[in-house]
């Protein structure tokens, strides 16, 4: 059997972004629960900067993906497994877009958004309702992404450790 892997750039960006997502959710959750202090707002600054970087990385990732061969699971996994894994992957992609985008919107309406010392343009109209909507969605969408990440991890581990079809172990494609 030919083992077809994801291309090196896609593998590298998968693990870099996986690390960033875990870090951003952890820091986001921690900083939001702190009392007001200079430290809290320093963390907000880092969270916004790395969150924006994640948005740029996602765009780069999708552009690279369009030009890369993607390993097929046909004949390796059952139809329902392929359906579930694709639904999970594309939901993760969607949330990797919507979470930082809602962060950008809520943090740039009515104030200046700076990331790594650079001031970013405000791309959306001045609107309290839009800001509140973005704010009320940002956290819940991030925690939904965490839940999907756990499902994704469970899928990878199931195929590696508890599957009697050796070819169903898809982890080496991403390593
Ligand atoms: C993939 C990228 C991102 C992830 C996974 C993420 C995740 C999170 C999480 C889990 C929280 C805590 C929510 C809560 O418990 O209330 C949070 C809060 C926050 N995030 Fe993000 N975030 C990301 C990107 C961004 C970006 C790009 C910005 C702004 C430019 C941003 C601005 C904020 C702010 C200001 C808060 C605090 C909200 C509050 O105090 O109520 N985030 N984020
Ligand atoms: C320890 C954690 C992780 C493991 C073991 C893991 C493993 C894998 C594996 C084996 C694949 C390839 C699946 C296949 O060939 O069908 C994959 C793909 C993918 N993973 Fe992960 N992953 C992890 C964390 C994450 C995180 C945190 C995210 C994003 C939030 C993520 C997003 C994705 C996406 C979007 C794909 C689809 C790739 C594509 O076809 O473009 N992964 N992962």
mmCIF file of C-alpha atoms and ligand atoms in Angstrom:
data_model
loop_
_atom_site.group_PDB
_atom_site.id
_atom_site.type_symbol
_atom_site.label_atom_id
_atom_site.label_comp_id
_atom_site.label_asym_id
_atom_site.label_seq_id
_atom_site.Cartn_x
_atom_site.Cartn_y
_atom_site.Cartn_z
ATOM 1 C CA UNK A 1 0.000 0.000 0.000
ATOM 2 C CA UNK A 2 1.287 3.481 -0.858
ATOM 3 C CA UNK A 3 1.327 5.725 2.166
ATOM 4 C CA UNK A 4 0.356 9.119 0.912
ATOM 5 C CA UNK A 5 1.101 11.882 3.360
ATOM 6 C CA UNK A 6 -0.087 15.461 3.563
ATOM 7 C CA UNK A 7 2.576 17.736 2.044
ATOM 8 C CA UNK A 8 5.257 19.030 4.410
ATOM 9 C CA UNK A 9 3.897 22.621 4.465
ATOM 10 C CA UNK A 10 0.383 21.322 5.316
ATOM 11 C CA UNK A 11 1.738 19.052 8.043
ATOM 12 C CA UNK A 12 3.825 21.860 9.530
ATOM 13 C CA UNK A 13 0.953 24.343 9.499
ATOM 14 C CA UNK A 14 -1.483 21.731 10.930
ATOM 15 C CA UNK A 15 0.668 21.253 14.041
ATOM 16 C CA UNK A 16 1.584 24.929 14.391
ATOM 17 C CA UNK A 17 -2.082 25.946 14.261
ATOM 18 C CA UNK A 18 -3.137 23.079 16.554
ATOM 19 C CA UNK A 19 -0.689 24.419 19.154
ATOM 20 C CA UNK A 20 -1.898 27.985 18.623
ATOM 21 C CA UNK A 21 -5.582 27.002 18.978
ATOM 22 C CA UNK A 22 -4.936 25.209 22.284
ATOM 23 C CA UNK A 23 -2.837 28.173 23.489
ATOM 24 C CA UNK A 24 -5.376 30.829 22.413
ATOM 25 C CA UNK A 25 -8.308 28.999 24.028
ATOM 26 C CA UNK A 26 -6.348 28.463 27.264
ATOM 27 C CA UNK A 27 -5.123 32.072 27.469
ATOM 28 C CA UNK A 28 -8.547 33.427 26.372
ATOM 29 C CA UNK A 29 -10.324 31.475 29.086
ATOM 30 C CA UNK A 30 -7.718 32.414 31.730
ATOM 31 C CA UNK A 31 -7.522 36.143 30.897
ATOM 32 C CA UNK A 32 -11.318 36.595 30.660
ATOM 33 C CA UNK A 33 -11.648 35.353 34.274
ATOM 34 C CA UNK A 34 -8.993 37.695 35.743
ATOM 35 C CA UNK A 35 -9.827 40.867 37.683
ATOM 36 C CA UNK A 36 -8.963 44.120 35.888
ATOM 37 C CA UNK A 37 -5.211 44.692 36.118
ATOM 38 C CA UNK A 38 -2.342 45.712 33.809
ATOM 39 C CA UNK A 39 -1.444 41.994 33.521
ATOM 40 C CA UNK A 40 -4.964 41.136 32.271
ATOM 41 C CA UNK A 41 -4.755 43.769 29.548
ATOM 42 C CA UNK A 42 -1.225 42.700 28.599
ATOM 43 C CA UNK A 43 -2.603 39.188 28.047
ATOM 44 C CA UNK A 44 -5.473 40.641 25.990
ATOM 45 C CA UNK A 45 -2.854 42.317 23.770
ATOM 46 C CA UNK A 46 -0.948 39.058 23.195
ATOM 47 C CA UNK A 47 -4.196 37.131 22.655
ATOM 48 C CA UNK A 48 -5.341 39.595 19.981
ATOM 49 C CA UNK A 49 -1.930 39.567 18.264
ATOM 50 C CA UNK A 50 -1.598 35.775 18.108
ATOM 51 C CA UNK A 51 -5.309 35.416 17.294
ATOM 52 C CA UNK A 52 -4.843 37.709 14.297
ATOM 53 C CA UNK A 53 -1.717 35.769 13.276
ATOM 54 C CA UNK A 54 -3.843 32.583 13.362
ATOM 55 C CA UNK A 55 -6.269 34.229 10.922
ATOM 56 C CA UNK A 56 -3.411 35.001 8.500
ATOM 57 C CA UNK A 57 -2.076 31.440 8.868
ATOM 58 C CA UNK A 58 -5.506 30.025 8.065
ATOM 59 C CA UNK A 59 -5.644 31.994 4.804
ATOM 60 C CA UNK A 60 -2.125 30.772 3.901
ATOM 61 C CA UNK A 61 -3.130 27.213 4.817
ATOM 62 C CA UNK A 62 -6.216 27.211 2.600
ATOM 63 C CA UNK A 63 -4.237 28.670 -0.309
ATOM 64 C CA UNK A 64 -1.512 26.004 0.068
ATOM 65 C CA UNK A 65 -4.196 23.312 0.417
ATOM 66 C CA UNK A 66 -5.731 24.260 -2.932
ATOM 67 C CA UNK A 67 -2.446 23.452 -4.655
ATOM 68 C CA UNK A 68 -1.583 20.280 -2.664
ATOM 69 C CA UNK A 69 -2.645 16.672 -3.220
ATOM 70 C CA UNK A 70 -4.857 15.527 -0.326
ATOM 71 C CA UNK A 71 -4.641 11.870 0.814
ATOM 72 C CA UNK A 72 -7.833 9.980 0.036
ATOM 73 C CA UNK A 73 -9.614 7.773 2.566
ATOM 74 C CA UNK A 74 -11.634 5.849 -0.033
ATOM 75 C CA UNK A 75 -11.297 2.128 0.575
ATOM 76 C CA UNK A 76 -9.422 2.838 3.824
ATOM 77 C CA UNK A 77 -12.276 4.036 6.030
ATOM 78 C CA UNK A 78 -16.004 3.285 5.980
ATOM 79 C CA UNK A 79 -18.274 5.802 4.229
ATOM 80 C CA UNK A 80 -19.730 7.100 7.496
ATOM 81 C CA UNK A 81 -16.225 7.560 8.931
ATOM 82 C CA UNK A 82 -15.184 9.579 5.897
ATOM 83 C CA UNK A 83 -18.355 11.685 6.193
ATOM 84 C CA UNK A 84 -17.864 12.319 9.919
ATOM 85 C CA UNK A 85 -14.169 13.162 9.593
ATOM 86 C CA UNK A 86 -14.769 15.541 6.679
ATOM 87 C CA UNK A 87 -17.627 17.243 8.547
ATOM 88 C CA UNK A 88 -15.344 17.651 11.580
ATOM 89 C CA UNK A 89 -12.416 18.976 9.502
ATOM 90 C CA UNK A 90 -14.559 21.554 7.671
ATOM 91 C CA UNK A 91 -16.292 22.626 10.892
ATOM 92 C CA UNK A 92 -12.835 23.169 12.412
ATOM 93 C CA UNK A 93 -11.815 25.231 9.380
ATOM 94 C CA UNK A 94 -15.017 27.289 9.627
ATOM 95 C CA UNK A 95 -14.472 27.953 13.335
ATOM 96 C CA UNK A 96 -10.782 28.772 12.765
ATOM 97 C CA UNK A 97 -12.164 31.532 10.519
ATOM 98 C CA UNK A 98 -15.178 32.728 12.532
ATOM 99 C CA UNK A 99 -13.524 32.799 15.969
ATOM 100 C CA UNK A 100 -10.682 35.214 15.076
ATOM 101 C CA UNK A 101 -13.008 37.188 12.773
ATOM 102 C CA UNK A 102 -15.485 37.775 15.627
ATOM 103 C CA UNK A 103 -12.493 38.720 17.828
ATOM 104 C CA UNK A 104 -11.347 41.221 15.213
ATOM 105 C CA UNK A 105 -14.852 42.725 14.887
ATOM 106 C CA UNK A 106 -15.519 43.042 18.614
ATOM 107 C CA UNK A 107 -12.063 44.511 19.268
ATOM 108 C CA UNK A 108 -12.025 47.066 16.465
ATOM 109 C CA UNK A 109 -15.446 48.693 16.862
ATOM 110 C CA UNK A 110 -15.185 51.882 18.911
ATOM 111 C CA UNK A 111 -11.497 51.403 19.727
ATOM 112 C CA UNK A 112 -8.156 51.038 18.049
ATOM 113 C CA UNK A 113 -7.007 47.477 17.390
ATOM 114 C CA UNK A 114 -3.242 47.011 17.472
ATOM 115 C CA UNK A 115 -1.495 43.688 16.864
ATOM 116 C CA UNK A 116 2.243 43.321 17.451
ATOM 117 C CA UNK A 117 2.375 47.141 17.620
ATOM 118 C CA UNK A 118 0.635 47.676 14.242
ATOM 119 C CA UNK A 119 -2.709 49.480 14.091
ATOM 120 C CA UNK A 120 -5.235 47.590 11.963
ATOM 121 C CA UNK A 121 -8.010 49.250 9.972
ATOM 122 C CA UNK A 122 -11.584 49.011 11.217
ATOM 123 C CA UNK A 123 -13.281 46.990 8.479
ATOM 124 C CA UNK A 124 -16.829 47.042 9.840
ATOM 125 C CA UNK A 125 -19.387 49.798 10.432
ATOM 126 C CA UNK A 126 -19.648 51.415 13.854
ATOM 127 C CA UNK A 127 -22.440 49.376 15.468
ATOM 128 C CA UNK A 128 -23.047 48.447 19.105
ATOM 129 C CA UNK A 129 -25.331 45.599 18.034
ATOM 130 C CA UNK A 130 -22.656 44.109 15.770
ATOM 131 C CA UNK A 131 -20.037 44.433 18.491
ATOM 132 C CA UNK A 132 -22.292 42.769 21.063
ATOM 133 C CA UNK A 133 -23.163 39.944 18.683
ATOM 134 C CA UNK A 134 -19.493 39.328 17.886
ATOM 135 C CA UNK A 135 -18.674 39.434 21.613
ATOM 136 C CA UNK A 136 -21.447 37.026 22.569
ATOM 137 C CA UNK A 137 -20.376 34.537 19.844
ATOM 138 C CA UNK A 138 -16.581 34.656 20.242
ATOM 139 C CA UNK A 139 -16.258 32.590 23.469
ATOM 140 C CA UNK A 140 -19.009 30.004 22.724
ATOM 141 C CA UNK A 141 -17.610 29.391 19.209
ATOM 142 C CA UNK A 142 -14.117 28.944 20.679
ATOM 143 C CA UNK A 143 -15.445 26.373 23.204
ATOM 144 C CA UNK A 144 -17.365 24.607 20.428
ATOM 145 C CA UNK A 145 -14.058 24.387 18.553
ATOM 146 C CA UNK A 146 -12.488 22.835 21.668
ATOM 147 C CA UNK A 147 -15.247 20.183 21.723
ATOM 148 C CA UNK A 148 -14.656 19.396 18.027
ATOM 149 C CA UNK A 149 -10.894 19.249 18.638
ATOM 150 C CA UNK A 150 -11.531 16.565 21.273
ATOM 151 C CA UNK A 151 -13.745 14.616 18.850
ATOM 152 C CA UNK A 152 -11.010 14.964 16.191
ATOM 153 C CA UNK A 153 -8.357 13.715 18.628
ATOM 154 C CA UNK A 154 -10.611 10.825 19.716
ATOM 155 C CA UNK A 155 -11.045 9.834 16.053
ATOM 156 C CA UNK A 156 -7.282 9.823 15.413
ATOM 157 C CA UNK A 157 -6.617 7.791 18.576
ATOM 158 C CA UNK A 158 -9.428 5.339 17.855
ATOM 159 C CA UNK A 159 -8.011 4.562 14.413
ATOM 160 C CA UNK A 160 -4.509 4.202 15.807
ATOM 161 C CA UNK A 161 -5.170 2.201 18.969
ATOM 162 C CA UNK A 162 -8.547 0.463 18.781
ATOM 163 C CA UNK A 163 -8.953 -0.470 15.138
ATOM 164 C CA UNK A 164 -8.410 -3.943 13.726
ATOM 165 C CA UNK A 165 -7.784 -2.493 10.234
ATOM 166 C CA UNK A 166 -4.102 -1.471 10.162
ATOM 167 C CA UNK A 167 -4.697 0.692 7.082
ATOM 168 C CA UNK A 168 -7.237 2.805 9.052
ATOM 169 C CA UNK A 169 -4.431 4.429 11.068
ATOM 170 C CA UNK A 170 -4.377 7.858 9.383
ATOM 171 C CA UNK A 171 -2.058 9.529 11.907
ATOM 172 C CA UNK A 172 1.188 8.894 9.910
ATOM 173 C CA UNK A 173 -0.256 10.975 7.057
ATOM 174 C CA UNK A 174 -0.084 14.030 9.301
ATOM 175 C CA UNK A 175 3.246 13.232 11.043
HETATM 176 C C1 LIG B 1 -8.419 31.374 16.648
HETATM 177 C C2 LIG B 1 -8.255 32.469 17.343
HETATM 178 C C3 LIG B 1 -8.868 32.744 18.698
HETATM 179 C C4 LIG B 1 -9.302 31.879 19.674
HETATM 180 C C5 LIG B 1 -9.270 30.350 19.660
HETATM 181 C C6 LIG B 1 -9.826 32.687 20.762
HETATM 182 C C7 LIG B 1 -10.375 32.184 21.938
HETATM 183 C C8 LIG B 1 -10.873 32.944 22.984
HETATM 184 C C9 LIG B 1 -11.464 32.426 24.204
HETATM 185 C C10 LIG B 1 -11.653 30.948 24.557
HETATM 186 C C11 LIG B 1 -11.818 33.490 24.971
HETATM 187 C C12 LIG B 1 -12.480 33.449 26.380
HETATM 188 C C13 LIG B 1 -13.970 33.578 26.246
HETATM 189 C C14 LIG B 1 -14.645 33.604 27.603
HETATM 190 O O1 LIG B 1 -14.506 32.644 28.386
HETATM 191 O O2 LIG B 1 -15.322 34.602 27.880
HETATM 192 C C15 LIG B 1 -11.459 34.680 24.257
HETATM 193 C C16 LIG B 1 -11.658 35.971 24.715
HETATM 194 C C17 LIG B 1 -11.313 37.090 24.020
HETATM 195 N N1 LIG B 1 -10.760 37.163 22.754
HETATM 196 FE FE1 LIG B 1 -10.246 35.593 21.586
HETATM 197 N N2 LIG B 1 -9.711 34.007 20.430
HETATM 198 C C18 LIG B 1 -9.127 34.086 19.178
HETATM 199 C C19 LIG B 1 -8.843 35.234 18.453
HETATM 200 C C20 LIG B 1 -9.060 36.507 18.896
HETATM 201 C C21 LIG B 1 -8.781 37.721 18.139
HETATM 202 C C22 LIG B 1 -8.200 37.764 16.723
HETATM 203 C C23 LIG B 1 -9.127 38.762 18.926
HETATM 204 C C24 LIG B 1 -9.055 40.241 18.649
HETATM 205 C C25 LIG B 1 -8.362 40.798 17.708
HETATM 206 C C26 LIG B 1 -9.634 38.232 20.187
HETATM 207 C C27 LIG B 1 -10.082 38.988 21.250
HETATM 208 C C28 LIG B 1 -10.568 38.493 22.433
HETATM 209 C C29 LIG B 1 -10.996 39.318 23.547
HETATM 210 C C30 LIG B 1 -10.950 40.850 23.611
HETATM 211 C C31 LIG B 1 -11.464 38.444 24.539
HETATM 212 C C32 LIG B 1 -12.001 38.807 25.931
HETATM 213 C C33 LIG B 1 -13.479 38.901 25.900
HETATM 214 C C34 LIG B 1 -14.039 39.293 27.261
HETATM 215 O O3 LIG B 1 -13.289 39.731 28.136
HETATM 216 O O4 LIG B 1 -15.245 39.136 27.443
HETATM 217 N N3 LIG B 1 -9.582 36.854 20.132
HETATM 218 N N4 LIG B 1 -10.904 34.327 23.045
HETATM 219 C C1 LIG B 2 -3.252 16.127 19.207
HETATM 220 C C2 LIG B 2 -4.093 16.666 18.397
HETATM 221 C C3 LIG B 2 -4.314 16.312 16.941
HETATM 222 C C4 LIG B 2 -4.127 15.152 16.250
HETATM 223 C C5 LIG B 2 -3.592 13.818 16.774
HETATM 224 C C6 LIG B 2 -4.527 15.408 14.882
HETATM 225 C C7 LIG B 2 -4.451 14.494 13.852
HETATM 226 C C8 LIG B 2 -4.858 14.714 12.559
HETATM 227 C C9 LIG B 2 -4.772 13.746 11.479
HETATM 228 C C10 LIG B 2 -4.207 12.330 11.615
HETATM 229 C C11 LIG B 2 -5.294 14.310 10.371
HETATM 230 C C12 LIG B 2 -5.428 13.666 8.982
HETATM 231 C C13 LIG B 2 -6.749 13.006 8.882
HETATM 232 C C14 LIG B 2 -6.897 12.241 7.588
HETATM 233 O O1 LIG B 2 -5.902 11.961 6.920
HETATM 234 O O2 LIG B 2 -8.048 11.928 7.237
HETATM 235 C C15 LIG B 2 -5.736 15.648 10.735
HETATM 236 C C16 LIG B 2 -6.328 16.545 9.864
HETATM 237 C C17 LIG B 2 -6.833 17.764 10.244
HETATM 238 N N1 LIG B 2 -6.705 18.353 11.498
HETATM 239 FE FE1 LIG B 2 -5.816 17.557 13.120
HETATM 240 N N2 LIG B 2 -4.973 16.706 14.788
HETATM 241 C C18 LIG B 2 -4.855 17.291 16.026
HETATM 242 C C19 LIG B 2 -5.209 18.575 16.360
HETATM 243 C C20 LIG B 2 -5.893 19.440 15.536
HETATM 244 C C21 LIG B 2 -6.386 20.747 15.927
HETATM 245 C C22 LIG B 2 -6.220 21.364 17.321
HETATM 246 C C23 LIG B 2 -6.998 21.276 14.840
HETATM 247 C C24 LIG B 2 -7.687 22.616 14.676
HETATM 248 C C25 LIG B 2 -8.360 23.222 15.567
HETATM 249 C C26 LIG B 2 -6.916 20.309 13.761
HETATM 250 C C27 LIG B 2 -7.443 20.473 12.499
HETATM 251 C C28 LIG B 2 -7.349 19.569 11.465
HETATM 252 C C29 LIG B 2 -7.928 19.774 10.146
HETATM 253 C C30 LIG B 2 -8.724 20.990 9.690
HETATM 254 C C31 LIG B 2 -7.603 18.640 9.377
HETATM 255 C C32 LIG B 2 -7.979 18.378 7.911
HETATM 256 C C33 LIG B 2 -6.775 18.572 7.060
HETATM 257 C C34 LIG B 2 -7.134 18.798 5.591
HETATM 258 O O3 LIG B 2 -7.591 17.865 4.917
HETATM 259 O O4 LIG B 2 -6.962 19.944 5.147
HETATM 260 N N3 LIG B 2 -6.220 19.214 14.219
HETATM 261 N N4 LIG B 2 -5.451 15.879 12.065
#
